[in-house]
Every structure is written in structure tokens, then in C-alpha cells.
XYZ file of C-alpha atoms in Angstrom:
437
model
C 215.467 -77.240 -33.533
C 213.269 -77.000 -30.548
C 209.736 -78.700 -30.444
C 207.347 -75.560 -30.389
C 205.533 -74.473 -27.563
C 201.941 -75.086 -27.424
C 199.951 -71.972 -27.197
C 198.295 -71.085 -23.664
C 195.307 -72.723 -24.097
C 192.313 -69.545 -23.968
C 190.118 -69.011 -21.070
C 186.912 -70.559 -20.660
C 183.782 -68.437 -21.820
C 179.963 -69.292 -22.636
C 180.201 -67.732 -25.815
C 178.767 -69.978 -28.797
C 181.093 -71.874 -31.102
C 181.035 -74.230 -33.793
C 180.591 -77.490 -31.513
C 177.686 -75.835 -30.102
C 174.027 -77.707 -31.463
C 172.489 -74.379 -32.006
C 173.652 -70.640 -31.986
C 171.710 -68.509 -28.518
C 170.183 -66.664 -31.521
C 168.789 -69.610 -33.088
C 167.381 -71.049 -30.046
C 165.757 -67.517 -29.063
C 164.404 -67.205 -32.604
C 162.674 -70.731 -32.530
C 161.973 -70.151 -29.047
C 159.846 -67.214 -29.818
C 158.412 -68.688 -33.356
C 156.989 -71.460 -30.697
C 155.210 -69.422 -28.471
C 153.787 -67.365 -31.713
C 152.230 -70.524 -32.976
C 151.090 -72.235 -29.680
C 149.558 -68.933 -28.840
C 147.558 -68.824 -32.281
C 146.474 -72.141 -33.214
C 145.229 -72.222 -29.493
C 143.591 -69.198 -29.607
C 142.049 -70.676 -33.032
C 140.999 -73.538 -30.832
C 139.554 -71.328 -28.402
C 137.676 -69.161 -30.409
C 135.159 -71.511 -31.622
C 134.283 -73.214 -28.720
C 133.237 -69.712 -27.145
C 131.720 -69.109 -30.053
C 129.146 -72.397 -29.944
C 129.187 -72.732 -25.681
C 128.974 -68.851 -24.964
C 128.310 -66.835 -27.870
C 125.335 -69.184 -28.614
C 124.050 -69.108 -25.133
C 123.786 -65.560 -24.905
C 122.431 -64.859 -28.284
C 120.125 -67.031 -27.366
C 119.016 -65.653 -23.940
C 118.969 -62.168 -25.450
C 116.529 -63.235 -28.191
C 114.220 -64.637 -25.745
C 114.670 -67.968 -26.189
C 113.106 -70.834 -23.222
C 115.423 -72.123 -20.922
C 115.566 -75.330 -22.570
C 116.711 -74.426 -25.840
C 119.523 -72.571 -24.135
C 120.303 -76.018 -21.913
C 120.345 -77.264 -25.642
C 124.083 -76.098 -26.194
C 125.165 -78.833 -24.031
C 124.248 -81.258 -26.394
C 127.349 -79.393 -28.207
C 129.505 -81.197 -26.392
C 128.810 -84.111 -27.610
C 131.224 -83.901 -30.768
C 134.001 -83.418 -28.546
C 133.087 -86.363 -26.538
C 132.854 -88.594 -29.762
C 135.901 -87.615 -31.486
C 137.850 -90.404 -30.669
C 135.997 -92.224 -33.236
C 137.267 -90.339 -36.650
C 140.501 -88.785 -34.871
C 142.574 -91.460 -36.663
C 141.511 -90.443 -40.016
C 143.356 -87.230 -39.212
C 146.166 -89.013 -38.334
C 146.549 -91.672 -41.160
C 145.095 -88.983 -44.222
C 147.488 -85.602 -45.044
C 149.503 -83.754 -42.453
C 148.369 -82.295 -39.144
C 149.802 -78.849 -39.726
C 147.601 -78.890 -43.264
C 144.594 -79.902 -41.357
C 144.848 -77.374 -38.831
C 144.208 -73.953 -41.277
C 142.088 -75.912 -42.969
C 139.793 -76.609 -40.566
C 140.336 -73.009 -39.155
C 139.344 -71.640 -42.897
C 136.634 -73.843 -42.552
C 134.894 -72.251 -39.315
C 135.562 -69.445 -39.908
C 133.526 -69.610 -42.725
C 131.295 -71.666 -41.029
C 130.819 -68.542 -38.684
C 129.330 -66.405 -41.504
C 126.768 -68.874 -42.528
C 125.830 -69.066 -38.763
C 125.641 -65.263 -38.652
C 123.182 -65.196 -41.665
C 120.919 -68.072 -40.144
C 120.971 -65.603 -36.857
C 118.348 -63.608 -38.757
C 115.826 -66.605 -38.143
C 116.091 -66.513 -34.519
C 115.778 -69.640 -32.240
C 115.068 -72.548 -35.933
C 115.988 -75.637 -37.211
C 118.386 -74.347 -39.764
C 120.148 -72.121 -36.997
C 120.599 -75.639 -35.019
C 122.182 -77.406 -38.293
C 124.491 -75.152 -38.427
C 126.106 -75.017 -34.530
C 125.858 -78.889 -35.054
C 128.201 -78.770 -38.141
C 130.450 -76.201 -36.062
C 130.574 -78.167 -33.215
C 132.118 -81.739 -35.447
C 134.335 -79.117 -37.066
C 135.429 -77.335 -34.079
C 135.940 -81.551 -32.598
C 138.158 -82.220 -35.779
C 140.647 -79.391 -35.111
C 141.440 -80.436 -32.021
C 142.488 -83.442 -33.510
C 144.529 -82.147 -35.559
C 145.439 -79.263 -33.628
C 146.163 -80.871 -30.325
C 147.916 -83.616 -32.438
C 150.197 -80.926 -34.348
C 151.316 -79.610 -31.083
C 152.356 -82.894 -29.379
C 154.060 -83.550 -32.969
C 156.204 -80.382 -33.376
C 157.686 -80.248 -29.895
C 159.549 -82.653 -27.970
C 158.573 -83.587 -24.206
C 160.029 -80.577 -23.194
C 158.623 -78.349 -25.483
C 154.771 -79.633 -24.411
C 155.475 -78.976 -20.923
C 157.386 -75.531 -21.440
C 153.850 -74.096 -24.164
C 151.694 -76.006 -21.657
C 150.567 -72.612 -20.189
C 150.736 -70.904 -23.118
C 148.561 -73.408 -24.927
C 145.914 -73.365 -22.144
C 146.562 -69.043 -21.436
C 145.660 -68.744 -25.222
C 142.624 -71.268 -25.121
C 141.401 -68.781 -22.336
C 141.930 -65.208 -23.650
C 140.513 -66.517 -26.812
C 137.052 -67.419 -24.600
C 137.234 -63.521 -23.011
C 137.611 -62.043 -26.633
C 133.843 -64.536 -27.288
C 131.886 -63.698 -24.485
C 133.157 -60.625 -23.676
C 134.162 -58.232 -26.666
C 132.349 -60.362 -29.241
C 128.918 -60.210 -27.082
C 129.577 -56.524 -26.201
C 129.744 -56.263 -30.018
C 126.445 -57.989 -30.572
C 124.464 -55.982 -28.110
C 125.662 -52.870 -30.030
C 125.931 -53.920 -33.533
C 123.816 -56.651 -33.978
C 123.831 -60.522 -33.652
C 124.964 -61.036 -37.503
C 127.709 -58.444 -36.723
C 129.359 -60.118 -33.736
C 129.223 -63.750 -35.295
C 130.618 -62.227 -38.398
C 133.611 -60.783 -35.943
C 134.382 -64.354 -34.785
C 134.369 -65.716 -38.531
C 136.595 -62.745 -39.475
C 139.145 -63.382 -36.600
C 139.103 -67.189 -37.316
C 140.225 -66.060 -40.779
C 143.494 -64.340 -39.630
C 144.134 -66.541 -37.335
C 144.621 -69.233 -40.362
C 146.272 -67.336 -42.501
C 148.854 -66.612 -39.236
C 148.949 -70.140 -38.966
C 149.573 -70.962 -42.647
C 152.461 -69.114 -42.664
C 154.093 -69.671 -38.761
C 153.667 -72.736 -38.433
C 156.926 -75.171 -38.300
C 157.177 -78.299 -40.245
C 157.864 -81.264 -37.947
C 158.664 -85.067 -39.761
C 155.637 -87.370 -40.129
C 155.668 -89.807 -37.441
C 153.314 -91.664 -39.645
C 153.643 -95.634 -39.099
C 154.223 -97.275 -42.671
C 151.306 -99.969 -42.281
C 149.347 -97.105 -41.837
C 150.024 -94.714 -44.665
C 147.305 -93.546 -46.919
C 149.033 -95.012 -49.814
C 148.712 -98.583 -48.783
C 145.576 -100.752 -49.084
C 142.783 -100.264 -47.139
C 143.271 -103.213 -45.032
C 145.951 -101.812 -43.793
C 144.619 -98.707 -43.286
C 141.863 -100.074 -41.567
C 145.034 -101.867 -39.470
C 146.485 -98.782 -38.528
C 142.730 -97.138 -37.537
C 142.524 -99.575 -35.681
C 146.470 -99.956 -34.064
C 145.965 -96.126 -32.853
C 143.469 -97.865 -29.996
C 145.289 -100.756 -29.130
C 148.762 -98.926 -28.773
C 146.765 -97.039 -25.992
C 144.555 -99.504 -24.528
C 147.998 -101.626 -24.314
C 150.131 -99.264 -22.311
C 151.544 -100.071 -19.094
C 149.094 -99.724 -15.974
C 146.123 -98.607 -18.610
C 143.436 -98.773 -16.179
C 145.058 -97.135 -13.592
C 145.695 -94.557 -16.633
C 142.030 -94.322 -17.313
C 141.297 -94.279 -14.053
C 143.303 -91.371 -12.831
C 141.788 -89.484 -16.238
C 138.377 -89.657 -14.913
C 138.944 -88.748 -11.561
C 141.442 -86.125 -11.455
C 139.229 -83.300 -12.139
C 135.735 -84.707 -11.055
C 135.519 -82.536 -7.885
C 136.549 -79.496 -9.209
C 133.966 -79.196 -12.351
C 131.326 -80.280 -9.766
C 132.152 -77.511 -7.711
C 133.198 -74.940 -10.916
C 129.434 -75.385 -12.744
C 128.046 -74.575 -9.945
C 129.701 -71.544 -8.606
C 127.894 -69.462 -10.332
C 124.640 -70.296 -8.772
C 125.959 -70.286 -5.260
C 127.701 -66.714 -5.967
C 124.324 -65.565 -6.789
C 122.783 -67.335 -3.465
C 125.187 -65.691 -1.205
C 124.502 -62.156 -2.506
C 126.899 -61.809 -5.677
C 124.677 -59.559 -8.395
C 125.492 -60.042 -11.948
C 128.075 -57.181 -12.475
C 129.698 -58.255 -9.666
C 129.371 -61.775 -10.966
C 130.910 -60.109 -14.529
C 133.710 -58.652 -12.896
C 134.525 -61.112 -11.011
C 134.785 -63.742 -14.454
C 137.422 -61.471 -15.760
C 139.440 -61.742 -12.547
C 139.255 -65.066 -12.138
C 139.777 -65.804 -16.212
C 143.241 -63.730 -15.389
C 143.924 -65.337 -12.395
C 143.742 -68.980 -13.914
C 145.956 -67.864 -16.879
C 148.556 -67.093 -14.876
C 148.257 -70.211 -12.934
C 149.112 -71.783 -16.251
C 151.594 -70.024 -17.366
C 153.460 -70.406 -13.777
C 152.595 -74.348 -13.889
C 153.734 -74.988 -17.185
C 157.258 -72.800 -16.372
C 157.676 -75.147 -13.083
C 156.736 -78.587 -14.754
C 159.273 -77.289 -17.882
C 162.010 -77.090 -15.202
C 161.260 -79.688 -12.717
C 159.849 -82.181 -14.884
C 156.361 -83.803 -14.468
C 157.640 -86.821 -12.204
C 158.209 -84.200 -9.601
C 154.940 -82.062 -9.819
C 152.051 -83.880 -10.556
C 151.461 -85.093 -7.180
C 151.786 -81.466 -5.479
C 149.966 -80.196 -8.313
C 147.489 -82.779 -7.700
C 147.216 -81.794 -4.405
C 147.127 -78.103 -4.951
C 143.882 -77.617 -6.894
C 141.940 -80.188 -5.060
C 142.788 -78.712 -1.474
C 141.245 -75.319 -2.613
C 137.892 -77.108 -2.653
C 137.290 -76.639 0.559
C 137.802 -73.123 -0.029
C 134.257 -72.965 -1.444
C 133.216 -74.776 1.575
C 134.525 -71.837 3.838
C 132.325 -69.545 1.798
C 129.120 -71.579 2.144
C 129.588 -71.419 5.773
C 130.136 -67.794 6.493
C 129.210 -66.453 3.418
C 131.138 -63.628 4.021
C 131.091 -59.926 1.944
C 131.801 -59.779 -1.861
C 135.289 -57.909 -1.018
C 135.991 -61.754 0.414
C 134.865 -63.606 -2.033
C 137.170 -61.889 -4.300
C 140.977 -63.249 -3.103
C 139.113 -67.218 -2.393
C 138.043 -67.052 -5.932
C 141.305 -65.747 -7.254
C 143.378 -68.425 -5.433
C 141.112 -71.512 -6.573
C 141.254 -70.182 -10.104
C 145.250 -69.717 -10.175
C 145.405 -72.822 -8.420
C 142.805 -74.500 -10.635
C 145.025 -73.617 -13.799
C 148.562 -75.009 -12.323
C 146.777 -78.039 -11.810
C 145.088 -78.173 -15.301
C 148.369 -77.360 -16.963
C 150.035 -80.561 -15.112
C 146.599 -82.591 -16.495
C 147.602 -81.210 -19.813
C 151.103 -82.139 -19.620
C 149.988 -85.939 -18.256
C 147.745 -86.202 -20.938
C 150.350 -85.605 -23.388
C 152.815 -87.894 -22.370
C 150.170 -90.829 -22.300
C 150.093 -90.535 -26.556
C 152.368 -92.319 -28.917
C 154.726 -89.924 -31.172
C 152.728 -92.485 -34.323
C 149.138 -91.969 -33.521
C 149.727 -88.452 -31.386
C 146.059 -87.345 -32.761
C 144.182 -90.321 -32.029
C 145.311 -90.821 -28.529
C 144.989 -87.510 -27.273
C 141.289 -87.407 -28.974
C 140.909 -91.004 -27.268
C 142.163 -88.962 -23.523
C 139.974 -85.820 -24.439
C 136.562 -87.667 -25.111
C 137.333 -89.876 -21.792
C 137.777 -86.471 -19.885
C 135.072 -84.484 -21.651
C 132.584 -87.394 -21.196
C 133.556 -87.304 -17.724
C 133.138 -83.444 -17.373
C 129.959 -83.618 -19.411
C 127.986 -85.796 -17.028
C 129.576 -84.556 -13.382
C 128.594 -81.031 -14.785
C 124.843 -82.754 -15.749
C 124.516 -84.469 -12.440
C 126.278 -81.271 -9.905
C 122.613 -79.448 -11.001
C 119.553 -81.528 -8.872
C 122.584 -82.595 -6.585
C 122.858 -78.610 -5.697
C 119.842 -78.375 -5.724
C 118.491 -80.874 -3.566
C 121.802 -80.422 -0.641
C 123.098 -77.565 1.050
C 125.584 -75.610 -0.198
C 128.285 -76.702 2.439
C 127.178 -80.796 2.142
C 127.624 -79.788 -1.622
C 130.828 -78.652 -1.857
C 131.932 -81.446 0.801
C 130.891 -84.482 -1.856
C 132.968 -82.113 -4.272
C 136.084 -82.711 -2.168
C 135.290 -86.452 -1.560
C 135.064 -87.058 -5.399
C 138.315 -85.646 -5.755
C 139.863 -87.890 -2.660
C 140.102 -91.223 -5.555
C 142.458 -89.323 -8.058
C 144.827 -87.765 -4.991
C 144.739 -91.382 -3.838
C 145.972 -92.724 -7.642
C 148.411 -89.472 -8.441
C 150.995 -91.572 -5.756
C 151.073 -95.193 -8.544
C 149.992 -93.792 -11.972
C 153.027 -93.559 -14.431
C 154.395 -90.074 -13.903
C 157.142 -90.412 -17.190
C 156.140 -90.517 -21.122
C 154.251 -93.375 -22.663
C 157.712 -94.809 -24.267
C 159.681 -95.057 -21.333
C 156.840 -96.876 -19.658
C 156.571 -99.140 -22.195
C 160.530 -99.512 -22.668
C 160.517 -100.281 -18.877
C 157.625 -102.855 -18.832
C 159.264 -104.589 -21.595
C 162.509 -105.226 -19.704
């Protein structure tokens, strides 16, 4: 007998078989589960900070309320700023994706009682209660920003980037847009009871879309050990970032890389109204440019998922800090509102390609083990840093030109497109692998 002939082996086709990690259909399905819960818990984390920075403001303005007490909401920021200090309690006590509804049950609950205490106009207990909001809107993005660098790989982060940051946005139109719109119709109670109601769904979304990564919880620092080693692991979370390769050219870049850019953003609205810009213009114009930096997003988080980070954070860099002098142009010539229109479309798309690469950065600077506390760590050092440029652009505006302002906007941006060429453009482990070598 004759050894049999092999069969003709079969042609070559992309079809999915067994040796393949995941079926197309899988990875579609989990591709679209992803940007259903990146778009919601966002949106969730959007929600309430229009709620306390915008909502508040104009409630505020439309009862009447001194021009003080409205400057008051800044002091909002504050938990933001100082969440760094409890943000490893979220990570060493329960799971992230638990804390996230939670705390979204919990403001939105909040919400109502704010919406009752409404009824007392411009009081004390009215001012308790946006101070409570504003720690519990500060511990959801603990766990909420934490959540999101836990349940995607590097990838994944840069892909949602703009989705994350597109959601975050739409979430502040539906605030101080529809929500205020409400108000003015309905009633103040009525359009803070919206917002609670919306924060409610958006839980119970989140409850049940959710995925449900693995713990990266380190063992020292589990809740069921003794509390000195919790209290090792509270305080590991800051010492794992504080040790990272190049850390103060890290921290540096942090509080540079947007400095010009707020300076010249909290101010726009003042100089729009100098060179001739009404409010409904003004209005108008907010939705545009709310659009315009949404896309910019999106399209910055698509490029940095495909390029990789290494390759566009210095362009990126470069992008939104060149459209400065945009603003400059406009001071100068101060030119009709049908103008004004396409130079504050292009710094706002360009302004949100270069916040999504921030984003991404950010990200990649936290340990997979204490994801919560370092990004909280990174977010306080940025909104510290936004919080007092924003503080100090007002007598500086006031007291220069507009063109010699928006000129020391560029020049406080020069320091971070200086450090964007040596900061560490790959994830916090490689860095650390390669330092260790």
C-alpha cells in the first residue's frame, strides 16, 4: 500500500477559528459594552460637577444673589484639589466598580436634598449641602477614574480617552443648558430634582453594565490585614508615585502643560464680551465650541489608540498651545462675530486633542495596585494648578491689555512644550522596568 496523500492544504482566509483569542463577535460585543459604560459613568461624573460649578452659579445669579457669594462656588473646588488625601481608602476598602453606583446613588440623592434647601434661597444650610456634594462628587472620581484605568488595559484608556472626556462634556451641556432652561420654566426645586433623577439612572445603568475587572489590590494592603499594614499600604500608594522614574520632571510637566491655556480659557469670556460678543451670541457660541472640543477628543483619543502616546504627545503638545496665539490675533483686530466663530472652533477642537493626550499621560503615570490613589494624587496636582492660574488670570486681565494678556498666556505654556521633548512618554511600569536595569 501507498502512503496517502496529504490533502491540499485550504486557502488562507480571515475568518475566525478556534486558535483565534476571541471570536469578531465577541470583541465587537465587549467593544461596544465599553463605550456604554465609559460613556455613563462619565457622564455620571459629569453631571455633578455641572450641577455644583454651573447649576449653582446660575441659580444663584437668578435669585439675586451678590457677586461674591456666586465667586463662592470656587471654593468648590477645593474637594477635588484635596482628594488625594482619602483616595487610598477607596482603593484599599471594597471594590471600585461598587463604589462607583454607590456614590452615584448617593448624589443623586444628595441632589434632592439640595433641591429642597433651594426654597431658602442664598443660606447656610443651602451651603452645607453643595459642600457635602462637592467631597462626594471628589470621591467618585476616585473611584470612578480608578475603575476605568482598572477595567481596561493601556490600550483600552487611550482608545475611551475621548469618549471618557466627550461624555464628561455633554453631561455639562445637559446642566447648564437643559437643566437651567428647566429651572427658569419650572422652578429651581424642579431642575435640581432633574439632575438627582438622572444621577439615579445613570447608577442603576451602571449597576448593571459595568464589567468586573480582577482586584489589583496589593496583599499588605488588603482590608483584612491589620491596620498597620493598612496604614502601610495608605501610605505605599504615595511613595510608589513619588518614586517613579524622572518624578519631578513628571510633576513638573503636570503643572505646566495646561497653564497657558486655562489662563487664556477663564478669561475668554470676558474678552468676547469686550470685543462686542452679546450674551446670545456668547450662548451660541458655548454650544459650538462644547461640540467642537468633543470632537477634538474623540479624534485624539482614535489617533493616540492607533499611534500610541510615544508618538503624539509632543505634536499634541504642540497643537493646543500654538492656538494661543489665536486669541492674540483676535485682541488685535478684533474682527466681526462671523470671525470669531471658526478661531474659537479650532482652539476648542484643538484644545480637546490635546486634553485627551493629558488624559492618556496621566493615566499611564498610575500603578495597576494603587490606580485610584495616583490618579487622585495627578488630579489634585492639576486641579490645584488650574484653580490658582484661573484665580490669578482675573486682576492680571484686568490690569494688561488684552493682546500683552494673551502673550504671558503663550509664554506660560513655552516650559511644558520645552519638557514634552524628556518626560517619560511610555507607562509607569516600563519606566520603572527600564530604570531598574
Amino acid at each position: 500500500m501507498g502512503k496517502k496523500l496529504a490533502a491540499p492544504p485550504r486557502p488562507l482566509d480571515h475568518r475566525w477559528t478556534v486558535a483565534d483569542a476571541t471570536p469578531p463577535s465577541t470583541t465587537k460585543s465587549k467593544s461596544r459594552k465599553n463605550l456604554l459604560w465609559t460613556s455613563t459613568t462619565y457622564f455620571g461624573e459629569g453631571l455633578p460637577w455641572s450641577f455644583l460649578h454651573q447649576m449653582a452659579l446660575e441659580f444663584l445669579v437668578a435669585i439675586g444673589a451678590s457677586n461674591t457669594a456666586g465667586a463662592m462656588t470656587s471654593a468648590l473646588h477645593l474637594g477635588t484639589s484635596l482628594k488625594f488625601i482619602w483616595s487610598p481608602i477607596v482603593d484599599l476598602f471594597g471594590r471600585l466598580r461598587t463604589w462607583v453606583w454607590m456614590m452615584q446613588i448617593i448624589l443623586g440623592l444628595g441632589m434632592f436634598a439640595v433641591a429642597s434647601l433651594s426654597s431658602h434661597g442664598n443660606s447656610l444650610p443651602l451651603w452645607v449641602g453643595l459642600g457635602a456634594l462637592a467631597v462626594l462628587l471628589a470621591t467618585h472620581d476616585i473611584a470612578c477614574d480608578g475603575f476605568y484605568l482598572q477595567a481596561l488595559d493601556r490600550h483600552g484608556q487611550a482608545l475611551y480617552a475621548g469618549t471618557r472626556i466627550g461624555a464628561f462634556q455633554i453631561a455639562k451641556i445637559v446642566g447648564s443648558s437643559f437643566l437651567v432652561v428647566l429651572a427658569a420654566r419650572r422652578g429651581w426645586q424642579v431642575g435640581f430634582g432633574a439632575a438627582g433623577v438622572l444621577m439615579l439612572v445613570i447608577a442603576a445603568t451602571n449597576r448593571l453594565v459595568m464589567p468586573h475587572p480582577i482586584e489589583h489590590h496589593r496583599r499588605e494592603a488588603r482590608p483584612q490585614a491589620g491596620a498597620g499594614a493598612k496604614l502601610r499600604g495608605f501610605g505605599e500608594a504615595y511613595r510608589t508615585f513619588l518614586t517613579q522614574p524622572n518624578a519631578a520632571l513628571v510633576l513638573s510637566f503636570l503643572v505646566f502643560y495646561r497653564v497657558g491655556d486655562i489662563m487664556m480659557f477663564g478669561q475668554s469670556k470676558f474678552f468676547l464680551r469686550d470685543i462686542g460678543v452679546d450674551t446670545a451670541h456668547r450662548g451660541f457660541l458655548n454650544g459650538l465650541s462644547i461640540t467642537s472640543s468633543i470632537v477634538g477628543a474623540m479624534v485624539g483619543g482614535a489617533i493616540i489608540s492607533r499611534k500610541g502616546l510615544a508618538r503624539c504627545l509632543t505634536p499634541m503638545a504642540f497643537l493646543q498651545n500654538l492656538a494661543i496665539p489665536l486669541y492674540l490675533g483676535l485682541a488685535i483686530l478684533k474682527p466681526r462675530f462671523s470671525a470669531v466663530v471658526p478661531v474659537v472652533l479650532v482652539e476648542q477642537f484643538v484644545a480637546g486633542v490635546g486634553a485627551t493626550a493629558f488624559a492618556v499621560f496621566q493615566m499611564q503615570r498610575c500603578r495597576a495596585d494603587f490606580s485610584a490613589a495616583h490618579f487622585a494624587f495627578i488630579t489634585a496636582i492639576v486641579g490645584g494648578v488650574a484653580t490658582l492660574s484661573g484665580v490669578l488670570a482675573g486682576p492680571l486681565a484686568s490690569r494688561t491689555s488684552w493682546p500683552v494678556f494673551f502673550a504671558i498666556c503663550f509664554v506660560a505654556s513655552v516650559p511644558s512644550l520645552v519638557m514634552v521633548f524628556f518626560v517619560q512618554k511610555t507607562p509607569i511600569e516600563a519606566a520603572t522596568a527600564a530604570a531598574a536595569q
